[in-house]
């Protein structure tokens, strides 16, 4: 009995402890706390301990500390952090918060961030917003927090959804009567996908790019009439329960006004009064002016001292062109050029822009405007007019006349205002800014100067693409080429940080050779370009993918020693030539299924790393096989992983007695059965001495043929399957001809050679004008001669966690893919596939998206002269490596840079506009491009003269 009684006491004690632990566990969210009780309260004293000497003493139940009540809480800011998933960040304000405090909504704990004892932030997932109940929110601090041994809970507060806000519109004023859709950029707060813009009674989808920004396209017909009272508003669909409730932003005034044009620049910036000199100054070089500006319309007219000119070009890209009047070059003067746009409210007239007409020679651009000291011999280009008759001028380099033969007019055009000159290296042995002027010999008139900077610093290299960018383990270790800008003879290619002997071709093209060890194992090689100081820098890495898998070989032609097929039987061993794609040093030629000793040969010039665009395998066929007439099946096998055996080709060996047959075409792509057309092939017989063809066989079956034109038909079923058709003819008195073959090619597996660009910084310049475009170049990207199949090629740009598959448009030797996703840095895996057509998926290439920005490269500016006191100046900029945050710096002025796209090779890449204040003071200005970090930097300068 004694033992049983002890057991009962022990069981009661265990049940008491479990009850306490269970209740504490429920209060603390699953965290069990154990503490030792001291004094139990006044008059109770300490309970006797449970010991072996006192086994019958019952321990009273342990009571947890009481839970405290926090002061009332309130909601602060509510912010949408993801426009697609509609996740929220909620600010909770109160007091007594602890780092362990947790915000609850609808009984659900939220991911909570502690800011201070008075502020918490919590993340609210979208699924909670779909709950069909009232939203109650509170804060809970678990037991054991400092000051809260029993935990603490705040009173409830009602959760209120965030209100969408509309902060700004760009542009702030719309032009009436546009000819195309107008994009309005919306900035605000708490925007989500599915939002709608409301304007002039219409509803237009708002493309939301983030919770704080979106854009909408307004149709041109909506803006036909001016108004000062129109308002813009955004409707946001807010999830509530199992429905969405439209929530409206406040309205914002968006006037629509008639567009008054402005002039930002004129090209050419100066004219020469060549007519005054009756031909002694040379002929006019341009018969029109190009006026750049804003708010230009198709009916905008250029005026010359108030008189309208024949204005004939469109207003695309903010430029219009007008014919010069017949007397434009008669007198030295300053012309006032203006713009006028008709409107129902009357003419809209710009301010005047000065255009100088001078009697002396005028020069307005030189390039390159910067060379390195001791340059071995750059050819400079000078643009201008009024330089004199043929050989009646001299170019002065910093006041030193150059030999007449070094300065020549460029006869080809347009444009027709170009001259070239070369500067001896001994005049380039010092750094500094050197003037370039032109003097006419008949009257000694000399142009105003332009300047060329002679520097020791090299620009930072800018890399664009790597060829090849996809290889396999065991490939041939030939050359790789890097395209870019800013390369110098001192630039060095690095492979995984190791410098390699580098060949300098041009400032935009470098090559080096891989070594065998580069291709011994699969992985990724980082390829960079480094230009040593002074100046210089290190480019971001291009990625060269080295795969364990190999490509499937493709045979394009099989011939004998002299390039013939068919060929005559012989008693000697025969060298077989197999040309195709995807061959490696380990590939083997199989003759009638039997492997032959094989040699690999590069056919590229120069020989590039890997299989190249085409390569050749040779094998020596023993005499016993070379003397046996008939078709011999030839394949190429590449061992795995990947690889495999190619589709077969045939080398036909004939005897002297056999007639020989040829087909036109000899190969073709398979066609879909639904195309439903028969295919006509032509045949010709040789070695038959004019004997008549009596029968024609396709794969051994007799087929009707037309003896008049030597043709026969294949039906739709025969041309719908990849394979080989054997064709023979029966010749009267000569028997069967040697066979020939028609190859029906199915879809091949695409091969990626190059990505352009192969490395990108986030938010490169130009996304507002032209979406980020990825060019993928390679082989077997389309079905030759069958453009209807282009759309079935798929480009896959994979980024975790879910890879999107999108269609791509095919153009020439590559495909372009727009709307490239660059929101975060990382490596994008790029593949091409024709799986749906029976082809395969390419080996992946890697696009490197980096957060670091390249240092900008400024290569050319136009004009290099400006008129002091002009109302503004639009600079034409040539460069590379620019970013959306890049700016042009002109003294203390900074101007944003925008891209422009033209199809003319003479056109500039970018533009920047300067205000009148930048042109107030005559003198020289060293113009640079600047890109803020991370990375970035400042370009080397180009000097501009303000006259």
Coordinates of N, CA and C in Angstrom, one line a residue, residues 642-845:
X642 N 25.2 13.7 -74.2 CA 24.7 14.4 -75.4 C 25.2 13.7 -76.7
X643 N 25.5 14.5 -77.7 CA 26.0 13.9 -78.9 C 25.1 13.0 -79.6
X644 N 25.6 11.9 -80.0 CA 24.8 10.9 -80.8 C 25.2 10.8 -82.2
X645 N 24.4 10.1 -83.0 CA 24.7 9.8 -84.4 C 23.9 10.7 -85.3
X646 N 24.5 11.3 -86.3 CA 23.9 12.2 -87.2 C 22.9 11.4 -88.1
X647 N 22.0 12.2 -88.8 CA 21.3 11.6 -89.9 C 22.2 11.2 -91.0
X648 N 21.8 10.2 -91.8 CA 22.7 9.6 -92.7 C 22.8 10.4 -94.0
X649 N 23.9 10.4 -94.7 CA 24.2 10.8 -96.0 C 24.8 9.7 -96.8
X650 N 24.7 9.8 -98.1 CA 25.2 8.7 -99.0 C 26.3 9.2 -99.9
X651 N 27.4 8.4 -100.0 CA 28.4 8.6 -101.1 C 28.1 7.5 -102.1
X652 N 27.9 7.9 -103.3 CA 27.5 6.9 -104.3 C 28.8 6.6 -105.2
X653 N 29.2 5.3 -105.2 CA 30.3 4.9 -106.0 C 29.8 4.2 -107.2
X654 N 30.2 4.6 -108.4 CA 29.6 4.1 -109.7 C 30.7 3.3 -110.5
X655 N 30.2 2.5 -111.4 CA 31.1 1.9 -112.3 C 31.1 2.7 -113.6
X656 N 32.0 2.4 -114.5 CA 32.0 3.2 -115.8 C 30.8 2.9 -116.6
X657 N 30.1 1.8 -116.5 CA 29.0 1.4 -117.3 C 27.7 2.0 -116.8
X658 N 27.6 2.4 -115.6 CA 26.3 2.9 -115.0 C 26.1 4.4 -115.4
X659 N 24.8 4.7 -115.9 CA 24.5 6.1 -116.1 C 24.4 6.7 -114.7
X660 N 24.6 8.0 -114.7 CA 24.6 8.8 -113.4 C 23.4 9.7 -113.4
X661 N 22.8 9.9 -112.3 CA 21.6 10.7 -112.2 C 21.8 11.8 -111.2
X662 N 21.3 13.0 -111.5 CA 21.3 14.1 -110.5 C 19.9 14.7 -110.4
X663 N 19.6 15.3 -109.2 CA 18.3 15.8 -108.9 C 18.4 17.3 -108.6
X664 N 17.3 18.0 -108.9 CA 17.2 19.4 -108.5 C 15.9 19.7 -107.9
X665 N 15.7 19.9 -106.6 CA 16.8 20.1 -105.6 C 17.2 18.7 -105.1
X666 N 18.4 18.7 -104.5 CA 19.0 17.5 -103.9 C 18.5 17.3 -102.5
X667 N 18.1 18.4 -101.8 CA 17.5 18.3 -100.5 C 16.5 19.4 -100.3
X668 N 15.6 19.2 -99.3 CA 14.5 20.1 -99.0 C 14.1 19.9 -97.6
X669 N 13.4 20.9 -97.1 CA 12.8 20.8 -95.8 C 11.5 20.0 -95.8
X670 N 11.2 19.3 -94.8 CA 9.9 18.6 -94.8 C 8.8 19.7 -94.7
X671 N 7.6 19.3 -95.3 CA 6.5 20.2 -95.3 C 5.3 19.6 -94.6
X672 N 4.5 20.4 -94.1 CA 3.3 20.0 -93.4 C 2.3 19.4 -94.4
X673 N 1.6 18.3 -94.0 CA 0.7 17.6 -94.9 C -0.4 18.6 -95.2
X674 N -0.8 19.5 -94.3 CA -2.0 20.4 -94.6 C -1.6 21.4 -95.7
X675 N -0.3 21.5 -95.9 CA 0.0 22.4 -97.1 C -0.5 21.8 -98.4
X676 N -0.6 20.5 -98.4 CA -1.3 19.8 -99.5 C -0.9 20.0 -100.9
X677 N 0.4 20.3 -101.1 CA 0.8 20.5 -102.5 C 1.8 19.5 -102.9
X678 N 1.7 19.1 -104.1 CA 2.7 18.1 -104.6 C 4.0 18.9 -105.0
X679 N 5.1 18.2 -104.9 CA 6.4 18.9 -105.1 C 7.0 18.3 -106.4
X680 N 7.4 19.2 -107.3 CA 8.0 18.8 -108.5 C 9.5 18.8 -108.4
X681 N 10.2 17.7 -108.8 CA 11.6 17.6 -108.9 C 12.1 17.4 -110.3
X682 N 13.2 17.9 -110.6 CA 13.8 17.7 -112.0 C 15.0 16.8 -111.8
X683 N 15.2 16.0 -112.9 CA 16.3 15.0 -112.9 C 17.1 15.1 -114.2
X684 N 18.3 14.8 -114.2 CA 19.2 14.8 -115.4 C 20.0 13.6 -115.4
X685 N 20.3 13.0 -116.5 CA 21.1 11.7 -116.7 C 22.3 12.0 -117.4
X686 N 23.4 11.5 -117.0 CA 24.7 11.7 -117.7 C 25.3 10.3 -117.8
X687 N 26.2 10.2 -118.8 CA 26.8 8.9 -119.1 C 25.9 7.9 -119.8
X688 N 24.9 8.4 -120.4 CA 23.9 7.5 -121.1 C 24.0 7.7 -122.6
X689 N 24.8 8.6 -123.1 CA 25.0 8.8 -124.6 C 23.7 9.1 -125.2
X690 N 22.8 9.9 -124.6 CA 21.6 10.3 -125.1 C 20.5 9.3 -125.2
X691 N 20.7 8.1 -124.5 CA 19.7 7.1 -124.5 C 18.4 7.6 -123.8
X692 N 17.3 7.0 -124.1 CA 16.0 7.4 -123.5 C 15.8 6.8 -122.2
X693 N 15.2 7.6 -121.2 CA 14.8 7.1 -119.9 C 13.4 6.4 -120.1
X694 N 13.3 5.2 -119.6 CA 12.0 4.5 -119.8 C 11.2 4.4 -118.5
X695 N 11.9 4.3 -117.4 CA 11.3 4.2 -116.1 C 12.0 5.0 -115.0
X696 N 11.2 5.4 -114.0 CA 11.8 6.1 -112.8 C 11.3 5.4 -111.6
X697 N 12.2 5.3 -110.6 CA 11.9 4.6 -109.4 C 12.2 5.5 -108.2
X698 N 11.3 5.5 -107.2 CA 11.5 6.2 -105.9 C 11.4 5.1 -104.9
X699 N 12.5 4.9 -104.2 CA 12.6 3.8 -103.2 C 12.1 2.5 -103.7
X700 N 12.5 2.2 -105.0 CA 12.2 0.9 -105.6 C 10.9 0.8 -106.3
X701 N 10.0 1.8 -106.1 CA 8.7 1.8 -106.7 C 8.6 2.6 -107.9
X702 N 8.1 2.1 -109.0 CA 8.0 2.9 -110.2 C 7.1 4.1 -110.1
X703 N 7.5 5.2 -110.7 CA 6.8 6.4 -110.5 C 6.6 7.1 -111.9
X704 N 5.4 7.7 -112.2 CA 5.2 8.4 -113.4 C 6.2 9.6 -113.5
X705 N 6.6 9.9 -114.7 CA 7.5 11.0 -114.9 C 7.2 11.7 -116.2
X706 N 7.7 12.9 -116.4 CA 7.5 13.7 -117.6 C 8.8 13.6 -118.4
X707 N 8.8 12.9 -119.5 CA 10.0 12.7 -120.3 C 10.4 14.0 -121.0
X708 N 9.4 14.9 -121.2 CA 9.7 16.1 -122.0 C 10.6 17.1 -121.2
X709 N 10.2 17.3 -119.9 CA 11.1 18.3 -119.1 C 11.9 17.6 -118.1
X710 N 11.8 16.2 -118.0 CA 12.7 15.5 -117.0 C 12.3 15.9 -115.6
X711 N 11.0 15.6 -115.3 CA 10.5 15.9 -113.9 C 9.6 14.8 -113.4
X712 N 9.4 14.8 -112.1 CA 8.4 13.9 -111.5 C 7.9 14.6 -110.2
X713 N 6.8 14.0 -109.7 CA 6.1 14.6 -108.5 C 6.3 13.7 -107.3
X714 N 6.4 14.4 -106.1 CA 6.2 13.8 -104.8 C 4.9 14.3 -104.2
X715 N 4.2 13.4 -103.5 CA 2.9 13.8 -102.9 C 3.2 14.4 -101.5
X716 N 2.1 14.9 -100.9 CA 2.3 15.6 -99.6 C 2.8 14.7 -98.5
X717 N 2.3 13.5 -98.5 CA 2.7 12.5 -97.5 C 4.2 12.2 -97.6
X718 N 4.7 12.1 -98.8 CA 6.2 11.8 -99.0 C 7.1 12.9 -98.5
X719 N 6.6 14.2 -98.6 CA 7.5 15.3 -98.2 C 7.2 15.8 -96.8
X720 N 6.4 15.0 -96.0 CA 6.0 15.4 -94.7 C 6.8 14.8 -93.6
X721 N 7.7 13.8 -94.0 CA 8.5 13.1 -93.0 C 10.0 13.2 -93.3
X722 N 10.8 13.5 -92.3 CA 12.2 13.6 -92.5 C 12.8 12.2 -92.9
X723 N 13.7 12.2 -93.8 CA 14.3 10.9 -94.2 C 15.0 11.1 -95.6
X724 N 15.3 9.9 -96.2 CA 16.0 9.9 -97.5 C 15.2 9.1 -98.5
X725 N 15.0 9.7 -99.7 CA 14.4 9.0 -100.8 C 15.4 8.6 -101.8
X726 N 15.5 7.3 -102.2 CA 16.5 6.9 -103.3 C 15.8 7.0 -104.6
X727 N 16.4 7.6 -105.6 CA 15.8 7.8 -106.9 C 16.8 7.1 -107.9
X728 N 16.2 6.3 -108.8 CA 16.9 5.7 -109.9 C 16.1 5.8 -111.2
X729 N 16.7 5.7 -112.3 CA 16.0 5.6 -113.6 C 16.5 4.4 -114.4
X730 N 15.6 3.9 -115.3 CA 15.9 2.8 -116.2 C 16.2 3.5 -117.6
X731 N 17.4 3.2 -118.1 CA 17.8 3.8 -119.4 C 17.8 2.7 -120.4
X732 N 17.1 2.9 -121.6 CA 17.0 1.9 -122.6 C 18.4 1.6 -123.1
X733 N 18.7 0.2 -123.1 CA 20.0 -0.2 -123.6 C 21.1 -0.1 -122.6
X734 N 20.9 0.6 -121.4 CA 22.0 0.8 -120.5 C 21.7 0.2 -119.1
X735 N 20.4 0.0 -118.8 CA 20.0 -0.6 -117.6 C 19.7 0.5 -116.5
X736 N 19.8 0.1 -115.2 CA 19.5 1.0 -114.1 C 20.7 2.0 -113.9
X737 N 20.3 3.2 -113.6 CA 21.4 4.2 -113.3 C 21.9 4.0 -111.9
X738 N 23.0 4.6 -111.6 CA 23.4 4.6 -110.2 C 22.4 5.4 -109.4
X739 N 22.2 5.1 -108.1 CA 21.2 5.9 -107.4 C 21.6 7.3 -107.0
X740 N 20.7 8.1 -106.8 CA 20.9 9.4 -106.2 C 19.9 9.6 -105.1
X741 N 20.0 10.6 -104.3 CA 19.2 10.7 -103.1 C 18.7 12.1 -102.9
X742 N 17.4 12.1 -102.4 CA 16.8 13.3 -102.0 C 16.7 13.3 -100.5
X743 N 17.3 14.3 -99.8 CA 17.3 14.4 -98.4 C 16.2 15.3 -97.9
X744 N 15.3 14.8 -97.1 CA 14.2 15.6 -96.5 C 14.6 15.9 -95.1
X745 N 14.9 17.1 -94.9 CA 15.4 17.6 -93.6 C 14.3 18.0 -92.6
X746 N 14.3 17.4 -91.5 CA 13.4 17.8 -90.4 C 14.0 19.0 -89.6
X747 N 13.3 19.4 -88.6 CA 13.8 20.5 -87.8 C 15.1 20.1 -87.1
X748 N 16.1 21.0 -87.2 CA 17.4 20.7 -86.5 C 17.4 21.4 -85.2
X749 N 18.2 20.9 -84.3 CA 18.4 21.5 -83.0 C 19.1 22.8 -83.2
X750 N 18.5 23.9 -82.7 CA 19.2 25.2 -82.8 C 20.5 25.2 -82.0
X751 N 21.5 26.0 -82.5 CA 22.8 26.2 -81.9 C 23.0 27.7 -81.6
X752 N 23.2 28.0 -80.4 CA 23.5 29.4 -80.0 C 25.0 29.6 -80.1
X753 N 25.4 30.7 -80.8 CA 26.8 31.1 -80.9 C 27.1 32.3 -80.1
X754 N 26.2 33.3 -80.1 CA 26.5 34.6 -79.5 C 25.2 35.2 -78.9
X755 N 25.4 35.8 -77.8 CA 24.3 36.7 -77.2 C 24.8 38.1 -77.3
X756 N 23.9 39.0 -77.9 CA 24.2 40.4 -77.9 C 23.1 41.2 -77.3
X757 N 23.3 41.8 -76.1 CA 24.6 41.8 -75.3 C 24.7 40.5 -74.5
X758 N 25.9 40.2 -74.1 CA 26.2 39.1 -73.2 C 26.2 39.5 -71.8
X759 N 26.4 40.8 -71.5 CA 26.4 41.3 -70.2 C 25.6 42.6 -70.2
X760 N 24.8 42.8 -69.2 CA 24.0 44.0 -69.1 C 24.0 44.5 -67.7
X761 N 24.0 45.8 -67.5 CA 23.8 46.4 -66.2 C 22.3 46.6 -66.1
X762 N 21.8 46.6 -64.9 CA 20.4 46.8 -64.6 C 20.0 48.2 -65.1
X763 N 18.8 48.4 -65.7 CA 18.3 49.7 -66.2 C 19.3 50.4 -67.1
X764 N 19.7 49.7 -68.2 CA 20.5 50.4 -69.2 C 19.7 51.5 -69.9
X765 N 20.4 52.4 -70.4 CA 19.8 53.6 -71.1 C 19.0 53.1 -72.3
X766 N 17.8 53.6 -72.4 CA 17.0 53.4 -73.6 C 15.8 52.5 -73.5
X767 N 15.5 52.1 -72.3 CA 14.3 51.2 -72.1 C 13.0 51.9 -72.4
X768 N 12.9 53.2 -72.1 CA 11.7 53.9 -72.4 C 11.4 54.1 -73.9
X769 N 12.5 54.2 -74.7 CA 12.4 54.4 -76.1 C 12.3 53.1 -76.8
X770 N 13.3 52.2 -76.5 CA 13.4 50.9 -77.2 C 13.5 49.9 -76.0
X771 N 12.7 48.9 -76.0 CA 12.8 47.9 -74.9 C 14.2 47.2 -75.0
X772 N 14.6 46.6 -73.9 CA 15.8 45.9 -73.9 C 15.7 44.7 -74.9
X773 N 16.6 44.7 -75.8 CA 16.5 43.7 -76.9 C 17.7 42.8 -76.8
X774 N 17.5 41.5 -76.8 CA 18.5 40.5 -76.8 C 18.5 39.9 -78.2
X775 N 19.7 39.9 -78.8 CA 19.9 39.3 -80.1 C 20.6 37.9 -79.8
X776 N 20.0 36.9 -80.3 CA 20.6 35.5 -80.2 C 21.0 35.1 -81.6
X777 N 22.3 34.9 -81.8 CA 22.8 34.5 -83.1 C 23.4 33.1 -83.0
X778 N 23.2 32.4 -84.1 CA 23.6 31.0 -84.1 C 23.3 30.3 -85.4
X779 N 23.0 29.1 -85.4 CA 22.7 28.3 -86.6 C 21.4 27.5 -86.4
X780 N 20.8 27.2 -87.5 CA 19.6 26.4 -87.6 C 18.5 27.1 -86.7
X781 N 18.4 28.4 -86.8 CA 17.4 29.1 -86.1 C 16.1 29.2 -86.9
X782 N 16.2 28.9 -88.2 CA 15.0 29.0 -89.0 C 15.0 27.9 -90.1
X783 N 13.9 27.7 -90.8 CA 13.8 26.8 -91.9 C 14.1 27.6 -93.1
X784 N 15.2 27.4 -93.8 CA 15.6 28.2 -94.9 C 14.5 28.1 -96.0
X785 N 14.1 29.3 -96.5 CA 13.2 29.4 -97.6 C 11.7 29.2 -97.1
X786 N 11.5 29.0 -95.9 CA 10.1 28.8 -95.4 C 9.8 29.7 -94.2
X787 N 9.6 31.0 -94.5 CA 9.4 31.9 -93.4 C 8.2 31.6 -92.5
X788 N 7.2 30.8 -93.0 CA 6.1 30.5 -92.1 C 6.4 29.8 -90.9
X789 N 7.6 29.2 -90.9 CA 8.0 28.4 -89.7 C 8.7 29.2 -88.7
X790 N 9.0 30.4 -89.0 CA 9.9 31.2 -88.0 C 9.2 31.3 -86.7
X791 N 7.9 31.5 -86.7 CA 7.2 31.8 -85.4 C 7.2 30.6 -84.5
X792 N 7.6 29.5 -84.9 CA 7.5 28.3 -84.1 C 8.9 28.1 -83.3
X793 N 9.8 28.9 -83.6 CA 11.1 28.9 -82.8 C 10.8 29.5 -81.4
X794 N 11.2 28.9 -80.3 CA 10.9 29.4 -79.0 C 12.2 29.8 -78.3
X795 N 12.2 31.0 -77.7 CA 13.3 31.5 -76.8 C 12.8 31.3 -75.4
X796 N 13.7 30.7 -74.6 CA 13.4 30.5 -73.2 C 14.4 31.3 -72.3
X797 N 14.0 32.3 -71.6 CA 14.9 33.1 -70.7 C 14.5 32.7 -69.3
X798 N 15.3 31.9 -68.7 CA 14.9 31.3 -67.4 C 15.5 32.1 -66.2
X799 N 14.7 32.4 -65.3 CA 15.2 33.0 -64.0 C 14.3 32.4 -62.9
X800 N 14.9 31.9 -61.9 CA 14.1 31.3 -60.8 C 13.1 32.2 -60.3
X801 N 11.9 31.7 -59.8 CA 11.7 30.3 -59.6 C 10.9 29.7 -60.8
X802 N 10.3 30.5 -61.7 CA 9.4 29.9 -62.7 C 9.9 30.5 -64.1
X803 N 10.4 29.6 -65.0 CA 10.9 30.1 -66.3 C 9.8 30.4 -67.2
X804 N 9.8 31.7 -67.8 CA 8.8 32.0 -68.8 C 9.3 31.5 -70.2
X805 N 8.4 31.1 -71.0 CA 8.7 30.7 -72.4 C 8.0 31.6 -73.3
X806 N 8.7 32.3 -74.2 CA 8.0 33.3 -75.0 C 8.5 33.2 -76.4
X807 N 7.6 33.6 -77.4 CA 7.9 33.6 -78.8 C 9.0 34.6 -79.1
X808 N 9.7 34.4 -80.2 CA 10.7 35.3 -80.6 C 10.6 35.5 -82.1
X809 N 10.9 36.7 -82.6 CA 10.9 37.0 -84.0 C 12.2 36.7 -84.6
X810 N 12.2 36.1 -85.8 CA 13.5 35.7 -86.5 C 13.8 36.8 -87.5
X811 N 15.1 37.2 -87.5 CA 15.6 38.2 -88.5 C 17.0 37.8 -88.9
X812 N 17.2 37.5 -90.1 CA 18.6 37.2 -90.6 C 19.2 36.0 -89.9
X813 N 20.4 36.2 -89.5 CA 21.2 35.1 -88.9 C 20.9 35.0 -87.4
X814 N 20.0 35.8 -86.9 CA 19.7 35.7 -85.4 C 18.3 36.0 -85.2
X815 N 17.9 36.0 -83.9 CA 16.6 36.3 -83.5 C 16.7 37.4 -82.5
X816 N 15.6 38.3 -82.4 CA 15.6 39.3 -81.4 C 14.5 39.0 -80.4
X817 N 14.8 39.3 -79.2 CA 13.8 39.1 -78.1 C 13.7 40.4 -77.3
X818 N 12.5 41.1 -77.3 CA 12.4 42.3 -76.7 C 11.8 42.1 -75.3
X819 N 11.6 43.2 -74.5 CA 11.1 43.2 -73.2 C 11.9 42.3 -72.2
X820 N 13.2 42.4 -72.3 CA 14.0 41.6 -71.4 C 13.9 42.0 -70.0
X821 N 13.8 41.0 -69.1 CA 13.5 41.2 -67.7 C 14.8 41.5 -67.0
X822 N 15.0 42.7 -66.4 CA 16.2 43.1 -65.8 C 16.0 43.6 -64.4
X823 N 14.9 43.3 -63.7 CA 14.7 43.9 -62.5 C 15.6 43.5 -61.4
X824 N 16.4 42.4 -61.5 CA 17.3 42.0 -60.5 C 18.5 41.5 -61.1
X825 N 19.7 41.6 -60.5 CA 20.9 41.0 -61.0 C 20.9 39.5 -61.0
X826 N 21.7 38.9 -61.8 CA 21.8 37.4 -61.8 C 22.1 36.9 -63.2
X827 N 22.2 35.6 -63.3 CA 22.5 35.0 -64.6 C 21.2 34.5 -65.2
X828 N 20.9 34.9 -66.4 CA 19.7 34.4 -67.1 C 20.2 33.2 -68.1
X829 N 19.5 32.1 -68.0 CA 19.8 31.0 -68.9 C 19.0 31.1 -70.1
X830 N 19.6 31.1 -71.3 CA 18.9 31.4 -72.6 C 19.1 30.1 -73.4
X831 N 17.9 29.6 -73.8 CA 17.9 28.4 -74.8 C 17.0 28.7 -75.9
X832 N 17.2 28.0 -77.0 CA 16.3 28.0 -78.2 C 15.8 26.6 -78.4
X833 N 14.6 26.4 -78.8 CA 14.1 25.0 -79.0 C 13.1 25.0 -80.2
X834 N 13.1 23.8 -80.8 CA 12.2 23.4 -81.8 C 11.6 22.1 -81.5
X835 N 11.4 21.8 -80.2 CA 10.9 20.5 -79.8 C 9.5 20.2 -80.4
X836 N 8.7 21.2 -80.5 CA 7.3 20.9 -81.1 C 7.4 20.6 -82.6
X837 N 8.5 20.8 -83.2 CA 8.6 20.5 -84.7 C 9.5 19.2 -84.9
X838 N 9.8 18.5 -83.8 CA 10.7 17.4 -83.9 C 12.2 17.7 -83.8
X839 N 12.5 18.9 -83.5 CA 13.9 19.3 -83.3 C 14.2 19.2 -81.8
X840 N 15.2 19.8 -81.3 CA 15.6 19.7 -79.9 C 15.8 21.1 -79.3
X841 N 16.4 21.1 -78.1 CA 16.7 22.3 -77.4 C 18.2 22.6 -77.4
X842 N 18.5 23.8 -77.7 CA 20.0 24.2 -77.7 C 20.6 24.0 -76.4
X843 N 21.9 23.9 -76.4 CA 22.7 24.0 -75.2 C 22.6 25.5 -74.7
X844 N 22.4 25.7 -73.4 CA 22.1 27.0 -72.9 C 23.3 28.0 -73.0
X845 N 23.0 29.2 -73.3 CA 24.0 30.3 -73.1 C 23.6 31.1 -71.9

